[in-house]
Amino acid sequence: METLGYDSLVIASYIEKKCKDNKFYDLNNTKIQKLLYCCYGSVLAIKNKRLCLEYPRAWQYGPVFPKVFKYFKKNKTFNKISPPEFQTDIKSILDMVIEFFGKFNSGQLSDWSHEEGSPWHSVIKLQGKKFGSFIPDEDIKDYFEHYVIEK
C-alpha cells in the first residue's frame, strides 16, 4: 500500500500540539499511541494510503508505534520535533480525528482498541499471535471504513 511517507515522530508531535490547542491535557504515551493509530487508520480508510513509514504493532495495551513509544518514554514530549506542513486534506483528517478521539482518556482509548472485531483483537485473540506482531493494514483499513468513518 502506498505511503504518504511521514515520520511517525512528526505526526506524534502534531498530535501533541493539537491536543494542547484543544485543551486535552491528559496526554501520556498510551493516549499518543491511540491517537496516532486513529489517525493512521482514518487516513488508510479515507485516502487508501499509509500515513507514515512505521507500522503499528499489537502490544498489551493496544496498537503501538514502537519508535514513538521509545521517544516519548525517554523525552516525555515531542516539543523538539517540528510538525510538518501537511497536505490540506490530510490535515483535515488528522484534525477531525484528534478533535473527536482526543476527548477520551488513555484507558478509554485502550479499551476501545481492544474491542471484539478490532484489528488488535483479531491479531492477538483470534489469530493468537504474540504481542509485538504487526497489525495488517488491510484489517485496519476495513475496520476504520466500517466502524469509524461510517459512524
JSON list of C-alpha atoms in Angstrom, two decimals:
[
{"chain": "A", "resi": 1, "resn": "MET", "atom": "CA", "xyz": [0.00, 0.00, 0.00]},
{"chain": "A", "resi": 2, "resn": "GLU", "atom": "CA", "xyz": [1.29, 3.45, -0.88]},
{"chain": "A", "resi": 3, "resn": "THR", "atom": "CA", "xyz": [2.57, 5.63, 1.95]},
{"chain": "A", "resi": 4, "resn": "LEU", "atom": "CA", "xyz": [2.47, 9.38, 2.40]},
{"chain": "A", "resi": 5, "resn": "GLY", "atom": "CA", "xyz": [5.95, 8.95, 3.87]},
{"chain": "A", "resi": 6, "resn": "TYR", "atom": "CA", "xyz": [5.68, 10.96, 7.09]},
{"chain": "A", "resi": 7, "resn": "ASP", "atom": "CA", "xyz": [7.87, 10.05, 10.02]},
{"chain": "A", "resi": 8, "resn": "SER", "atom": "CA", "xyz": [5.72, 8.79, 12.90]},
{"chain": "A", "resi": 9, "resn": "LEU", "atom": "CA", "xyz": [7.53, 11.17, 15.28]},
{"chain": "A", "resi": 10, "resn": "VAL", "atom": "CA", "xyz": [6.46, 14.28, 13.37]},
{"chain": "A", "resi": 11, "resn": "ILE", "atom": "CA", "xyz": [2.86, 13.06, 13.36]},
{"chain": "A", "resi": 12, "resn": "ALA", "atom": "CA", "xyz": [3.07, 12.46, 17.11]},
{"chain": "A", "resi": 13, "resn": "SER", "atom": "CA", "xyz": [4.44, 15.99, 17.50]},
{"chain": "A", "resi": 14, "resn": "TYR", "atom": "CA", "xyz": [1.43, 17.34, 15.59]},
{"chain": "A", "resi": 15, "resn": "ILE", "atom": "CA", "xyz": [-0.96, 15.28, 17.73]},
{"chain": "A", "resi": 16, "resn": "GLU", "atom": "CA", "xyz": [0.64, 16.64, 20.91]},
{"chain": "A", "resi": 17, "resn": "LYS", "atom": "CA", "xyz": [0.33, 20.22, 19.68]},
{"chain": "A", "resi": 18, "resn": "LYS", "atom": "CA", "xyz": [-3.30, 19.82, 18.57]},
{"chain": "A", "resi": 19, "resn": "CYS", "atom": "CA", "xyz": [-4.23, 18.18, 21.88]},
{"chain": "A", "resi": 20, "resn": "LYS", "atom": "CA", "xyz": [-2.77, 21.13, 23.77]},
{"chain": "A", "resi": 21, "resn": "ASP", "atom": "CA", "xyz": [-4.56, 23.57, 21.43]},
{"chain": "A", "resi": 22, "resn": "ASN", "atom": "CA", "xyz": [-7.82, 21.74, 22.20]},
{"chain": "A", "resi": 23, "resn": "LYS", "atom": "CA", "xyz": [-7.03, 21.69, 25.93]},
{"chain": "A", "resi": 24, "resn": "PHE", "atom": "CA", "xyz": [-6.72, 17.89, 26.06]},
{"chain": "A", "resi": 25, "resn": "TYR", "atom": "CA", "xyz": [-4.01, 17.94, 28.72]},
{"chain": "A", "resi": 26, "resn": "ASP", "atom": "CA", "xyz": [-4.18, 14.31, 29.85]},
{"chain": "A", "resi": 27, "resn": "LEU", "atom": "CA", "xyz": [-1.52, 13.22, 27.37]},
{"chain": "A", "resi": 28, "resn": "ASN", "atom": "CA", "xyz": [0.60, 10.19, 28.09]},
{"chain": "A", "resi": 29, "resn": "ASN", "atom": "CA", "xyz": [2.31, 7.59, 25.93]},
{"chain": "A", "resi": 30, "resn": "THR", "atom": "CA", "xyz": [-0.78, 5.40, 25.68]},
{"chain": "A", "resi": 31, "resn": "LYS", "atom": "CA", "xyz": [-3.02, 8.25, 24.56]},
{"chain": "A", "resi": 32, "resn": "ILE", "atom": "CA", "xyz": [-0.48, 9.48, 22.00]},
{"chain": "A", "resi": 33, "resn": "GLN", "atom": "CA", "xyz": [-0.27, 5.92, 20.63]},
{"chain": "A", "resi": 34, "resn": "LYS", "atom": "CA", "xyz": [-4.02, 5.50, 20.31]},
{"chain": "A", "resi": 35, "resn": "LEU", "atom": "CA", "xyz": [-4.48, 8.91, 18.67]},
{"chain": "A", "resi": 36, "resn": "LEU", "atom": "CA", "xyz": [-1.69, 8.12, 16.22]},
{"chain": "A", "resi": 37, "resn": "TYR", "atom": "CA", "xyz": [-3.35, 4.78, 15.48]},
{"chain": "A", "resi": 38, "resn": "CYS", "atom": "CA", "xyz": [-6.70, 6.53, 14.90]},
{"chain": "A", "resi": 39, "resn": "CYS", "atom": "CA", "xyz": [-5.04, 9.00, 12.54]},
{"chain": "A", "resi": 40, "resn": "TYR", "atom": "CA", "xyz": [-3.26, 6.16, 10.73]},
{"chain": "A", "resi": 41, "resn": "GLY", "atom": "CA", "xyz": [-6.46, 4.13, 10.38]},
{"chain": "A", "resi": 42, "resn": "SER", "atom": "CA", "xyz": [-8.57, 7.08, 9.28]},
{"chain": "A", "resi": 43, "resn": "VAL", "atom": "CA", "xyz": [-6.11, 8.08, 6.56]},
{"chain": "A", "resi": 44, "resn": "LEU", "atom": "CA", "xyz": [-5.97, 4.45, 5.38]},
{"chain": "A", "resi": 45, "resn": "ALA", "atom": "CA", "xyz": [-9.76, 4.31, 5.20]},
{"chain": "A", "resi": 46, "resn": "ILE", "atom": "CA", "xyz": [-10.29, 7.68, 3.53]},
{"chain": "A", "resi": 47, "resn": "LYS", "atom": "CA", "xyz": [-7.23, 8.02, 1.26]},
{"chain": "A", "resi": 48, "resn": "ASN", "atom": "CA", "xyz": [-6.17, 4.36, 0.86]},
{"chain": "A", "resi": 49, "resn": "LYS", "atom": "CA", "xyz": [-2.64, 5.41, 1.83]},
{"chain": "A", "resi": 50, "resn": "ARG", "atom": "CA", "xyz": [-0.46, 4.78, 4.84]},
{"chain": "A", "resi": 51, "resn": "LEU", "atom": "CA", "xyz": [0.12, 7.94, 6.86]},
{"chain": "A", "resi": 52, "resn": "CYS", "atom": "CA", "xyz": [3.64, 7.10, 7.99]},
{"chain": "A", "resi": 53, "resn": "LEU", "atom": "CA", "xyz": [6.55, 4.81, 7.31]},
{"chain": "A", "resi": 54, "resn": "GLU", "atom": "CA", "xyz": [6.18, 2.95, 10.62]},
{"chain": "A", "resi": 55, "resn": "TYR", "atom": "CA", "xyz": [3.63, 0.15, 11.02]},
{"chain": "A", "resi": 56, "resn": "PRO", "atom": "CA", "xyz": [1.53, -0.27, 14.18]},
{"chain": "A", "resi": 57, "resn": "ARG", "atom": "CA", "xyz": [2.17, -3.34, 16.29]},
{"chain": "A", "resi": 58, "resn": "ALA", "atom": "CA", "xyz": [-0.14, -5.14, 18.69]},
{"chain": "A", "resi": 59, "resn": "TRP", "atom": "CA", "xyz": [1.16, -4.56, 22.21]},
{"chain": "A", "resi": 60, "resn": "GLN", "atom": "CA", "xyz": [-0.51, -5.37, 25.52]},
{"chain": "A", "resi": 61, "resn": "TYR", "atom": "CA", "xyz": [-2.42, -2.08, 25.76]},
{"chain": "A", "resi": 62, "resn": "GLY", "atom": "CA", "xyz": [-3.32, -1.89, 22.09]},
{"chain": "A", "resi": 63, "resn": "PRO", "atom": "CA", "xyz": [-1.72, -0.72, 18.87]},
{"chain": "A", "resi": 64, "resn": "VAL", "atom": "CA", "xyz": [1.69, 0.90, 19.31]},
{"chain": "A", "resi": 65, "resn": "PHE", "atom": "CA", "xyz": [4.23, 2.60, 17.06]},
{"chain": "A", "resi": 66, "resn": "PRO", "atom": "CA", "xyz": [7.47, 1.49, 18.79]},
{"chain": "A", "resi": 67, "resn": "LYS", "atom": "CA", "xyz": [9.63, 4.39, 17.57]},
{"chain": "A", "resi": 68, "resn": "VAL", "atom": "CA", "xyz": [7.15, 6.92, 19.01]},
{"chain": "A", "resi": 69, "resn": "PHE", "atom": "CA", "xyz": [6.78, 4.91, 22.22]},
{"chain": "A", "resi": 70, "resn": "LYS", "atom": "CA", "xyz": [10.53, 4.84, 22.85]},
{"chain": "A", "resi": 71, "resn": "TYR", "atom": "CA", "xyz": [10.97, 8.54, 22.06]},
{"chain": "A", "resi": 72, "resn": "PHE", "atom": "CA", "xyz": [8.13, 9.67, 24.33]},
{"chain": "A", "resi": 73, "resn": "LYS", "atom": "CA", "xyz": [9.22, 7.34, 27.14]},
{"chain": "A", "resi": 74, "resn": "LYS", "atom": "CA", "xyz": [12.65, 8.97, 27.11]},
{"chain": "A", "resi": 75, "resn": "ASN", "atom": "CA", "xyz": [11.69, 12.62, 26.42]},
{"chain": "A", "resi": 76, "resn": "LYS", "atom": "CA", "xyz": [8.10, 12.94, 27.77]},
{"chain": "A", "resi": 77, "resn": "THR", "atom": "CA", "xyz": [7.29, 15.38, 24.94]},
{"chain": "A", "resi": 78, "resn": "PHE", "atom": "CA", "xyz": [7.72, 15.93, 21.22]},
{"chain": "A", "resi": 79, "resn": "ASN", "atom": "CA", "xyz": [8.27, 19.69, 21.52]},
{"chain": "A", "resi": 80, "resn": "LYS", "atom": "CA", "xyz": [11.76, 19.43, 19.99]},
{"chain": "A", "resi": 81, "resn": "ILE", "atom": "CA", "xyz": [10.27, 17.97, 16.80]},
{"chain": "A", "resi": 82, "resn": "SER", "atom": "CA", "xyz": [8.60, 20.40, 14.42]},
{"chain": "A", "resi": 83, "resn": "PRO", "atom": "CA", "xyz": [5.32, 19.17, 12.97]},
{"chain": "A", "resi": 84, "resn": "PRO", "atom": "CA", "xyz": [5.30, 19.15, 9.16]},
{"chain": "A", "resi": 85, "resn": "GLU", "atom": "CA", "xyz": [3.12, 21.13, 6.82]},
{"chain": "A", "resi": 86, "resn": "PHE", "atom": "CA", "xyz": [0.53, 18.52, 5.92]},
{"chain": "A", "resi": 87, "resn": "GLN", "atom": "CA", "xyz": [-1.44, 18.50, 2.69]},
{"chain": "A", "resi": 88, "resn": "THR", "atom": "CA", "xyz": [-4.76, 20.24, 3.36]},
{"chain": "A", "resi": 89, "resn": "ASP", "atom": "CA", "xyz": [-6.85, 17.07, 3.03]},
{"chain": "A", "resi": 90, "resn": "ILE", "atom": "CA", "xyz": [-4.56, 15.10, 5.35]},
{"chain": "A", "resi": 91, "resn": "LYS", "atom": "CA", "xyz": [-4.52, 17.91, 7.92]},
{"chain": "A", "resi": 92, "resn": "SER", "atom": "CA", "xyz": [-8.33, 17.96, 7.86]},
{"chain": "A", "resi": 93, "resn": "ILE", "atom": "CA", "xyz": [-8.47, 14.23, 8.59]},
{"chain": "A", "resi": 94, "resn": "LEU", "atom": "CA", "xyz": [-5.94, 14.49, 11.42]},
{"chain": "A", "resi": 95, "resn": "ASP", "atom": "CA", "xyz": [-7.75, 17.45, 12.97]},
{"chain": "A", "resi": 96, "resn": "MET", "atom": "CA", "xyz": [-11.10, 15.67, 12.79]},
{"chain": "A", "resi": 97, "resn": "VAL", "atom": "CA", "xyz": [-9.66, 12.54, 14.42]},
{"chain": "A", "resi": 98, "resn": "ILE", "atom": "CA", "xyz": [-7.85, 14.42, 17.19]},
{"chain": "A", "resi": 99, "resn": "GLU", "atom": "CA", "xyz": [-10.87, 16.58, 17.98]},
{"chain": "A", "resi": 100, "resn": "PHE", "atom": "CA", "xyz": [-13.13, 13.52, 18.23]},
{"chain": "A", "resi": 101, "resn": "PHE", "atom": "CA", "xyz": [-10.88, 10.95, 19.92]},
{"chain": "A", "resi": 102, "resn": "GLY", "atom": "CA", "xyz": [-8.78, 13.43, 21.92]},
{"chain": "A", "resi": 103, "resn": "LYS", "atom": "CA", "xyz": [-11.54, 13.98, 24.47]},
{"chain": "A", "resi": 104, "resn": "PHE", "atom": "CA", "xyz": [-11.23, 10.37, 25.64]},
{"chain": "A", "resi": 105, "resn": "ASN", "atom": "CA", "xyz": [-8.61, 9.31, 28.19]},
{"chain": "A", "resi": 106, "resn": "SER", "atom": "CA", "xyz": [-5.93, 6.71, 27.54]},
{"chain": "A", "resi": 107, "resn": "GLY", "atom": "CA", "xyz": [-7.84, 3.95, 29.33]},
{"chain": "A", "resi": 108, "resn": "GLN", "atom": "CA", "xyz": [-10.97, 4.53, 27.27]},
{"chain": "A", "resi": 109, "resn": "LEU", "atom": "CA", "xyz": [-8.96, 4.59, 24.04]},
{"chain": "A", "resi": 110, "resn": "SER", "atom": "CA", "xyz": [-7.08, 1.44, 25.01]},
{"chain": "A", "resi": 111, "resn": "ASP", "atom": "CA", "xyz": [-10.34, -0.36, 25.85]},
{"chain": "A", "resi": 112, "resn": "TRP", "atom": "CA", "xyz": [-11.80, 0.77, 22.53]},
{"chain": "A", "resi": 113, "resn": "SER", "atom": "CA", "xyz": [-8.77, -0.54, 20.62]},
{"chain": "A", "resi": 114, "resn": "HIS", "atom": "CA", "xyz": [-9.26, -3.98, 22.26]},
{"chain": "A", "resi": 115, "resn": "GLU", "atom": "CA", "xyz": [-12.95, -4.35, 21.43]},
{"chain": "A", "resi": 116, "resn": "GLU", "atom": "CA", "xyz": [-14.11, -7.51, 19.76]},
{"chain": "A", "resi": 117, "resn": "GLY", "atom": "CA", "xyz": [-13.83, -7.09, 16.00]},
{"chain": "A", "resi": 118, "resn": "SER", "atom": "CA", "xyz": [-10.97, -4.61, 16.19]},
{"chain": "A", "resi": 119, "resn": "PRO", "atom": "CA", "xyz": [-7.72, -5.27, 14.29]},
{"chain": "A", "resi": 120, "resn": "TRP", "atom": "CA", "xyz": [-5.86, -5.66, 17.62]},
{"chain": "A", "resi": 121, "resn": "HIS", "atom": "CA", "xyz": [-8.44, -8.20, 18.82]},
{"chain": "A", "resi": 122, "resn": "SER", "atom": "CA", "xyz": [-8.12, -10.11, 15.55]},
{"chain": "A", "resi": 123, "resn": "VAL", "atom": "CA", "xyz": [-4.32, -10.32, 15.74]},
{"chain": "A", "resi": 124, "resn": "ILE", "atom": "CA", "xyz": [-4.00, -11.17, 19.45]},
{"chain": "A", "resi": 125, "resn": "LYS", "atom": "CA", "xyz": [-7.20, -13.00, 20.39]},
{"chain": "A", "resi": 126, "resn": "LEU", "atom": "CA", "xyz": [-8.38, -14.63, 17.17]},
{"chain": "A", "resi": 127, "resn": "GLN", "atom": "CA", "xyz": [-5.07, -15.37, 15.44]},
{"chain": "A", "resi": 128, "resn": "GLY", "atom": "CA", "xyz": [-3.23, -15.99, 18.72]},
{"chain": "A", "resi": 129, "resn": "LYS", "atom": "CA", "xyz": [-0.18, -14.01, 17.70]},
{"chain": "A", "resi": 130, "resn": "LYS", "atom": "CA", "xyz": [2.29, -12.66, 20.24]},
{"chain": "A", "resi": 131, "resn": "PHE", "atom": "CA", "xyz": [2.49, -9.09, 21.47]},
{"chain": "A", "resi": 132, "resn": "GLY", "atom": "CA", "xyz": [4.67, -7.13, 19.08]},
{"chain": "A", "resi": 133, "resn": "SER", "atom": "CA", "xyz": [3.08, -8.62, 15.96]},
{"chain": "A", "resi": 134, "resn": "PHE", "atom": "CA", "xyz": [2.27, -6.31, 13.07]},
{"chain": "A", "resi": 135, "resn": "ILE", "atom": "CA", "xyz": [-1.36, -5.33, 12.62]},
{"chain": "A", "resi": 136, "resn": "PRO", "atom": "CA", "xyz": [-2.15, -5.73, 8.90]},
{"chain": "A", "resi": 137, "resn": "ASP", "atom": "CA", "xyz": [-3.02, -2.53, 7.07]},
{"chain": "A", "resi": 138, "resn": "GLU", "atom": "CA", "xyz": [-5.95, -4.21, 5.31]},
{"chain": "A", "resi": 139, "resn": "ASP", "atom": "CA", "xyz": [-7.51, -5.11, 8.67]},
{"chain": "A", "resi": 140, "resn": "ILE", "atom": "CA", "xyz": [-7.03, -1.55, 9.93]},
{"chain": "A", "resi": 141, "resn": "LYS", "atom": "CA", "xyz": [-8.44, -0.05, 6.72]},
{"chain": "A", "resi": 142, "resn": "ASP", "atom": "CA", "xyz": [-11.52, -2.31, 6.75]},
{"chain": "A", "resi": 143, "resn": "TYR", "atom": "CA", "xyz": [-12.19, -1.64, 10.43]},
{"chain": "A", "resi": 144, "resn": "PHE", "atom": "CA", "xyz": [-11.91, 2.12, 10.11]},
{"chain": "A", "resi": 145, "resn": "GLU", "atom": "CA", "xyz": [-14.03, 2.17, 6.93]},
{"chain": "A", "resi": 146, "resn": "HIS", "atom": "CA", "xyz": [-16.88, 0.28, 8.59]},
{"chain": "A", "resi": 147, "resn": "TYR", "atom": "CA", "xyz": [-16.73, 1.18, 12.28]},
{"chain": "A", "resi": 148, "resn": "VAL", "atom": "CA", "xyz": [-15.17, 4.63, 12.49]},
{"chain": "A", "resi": 149, "resn": "ILE", "atom": "CA", "xyz": [-15.59, 6.64, 9.29]},
{"chain": "A", "resi": 150, "resn": "GLU", "atom": "CA", "xyz": [-19.16, 5.49, 8.56]},
{"chain": "A", "resi": 151, "resn": "LYS", "atom": "CA", "xyz": [-20.27, 6.34, 12.10]}
]
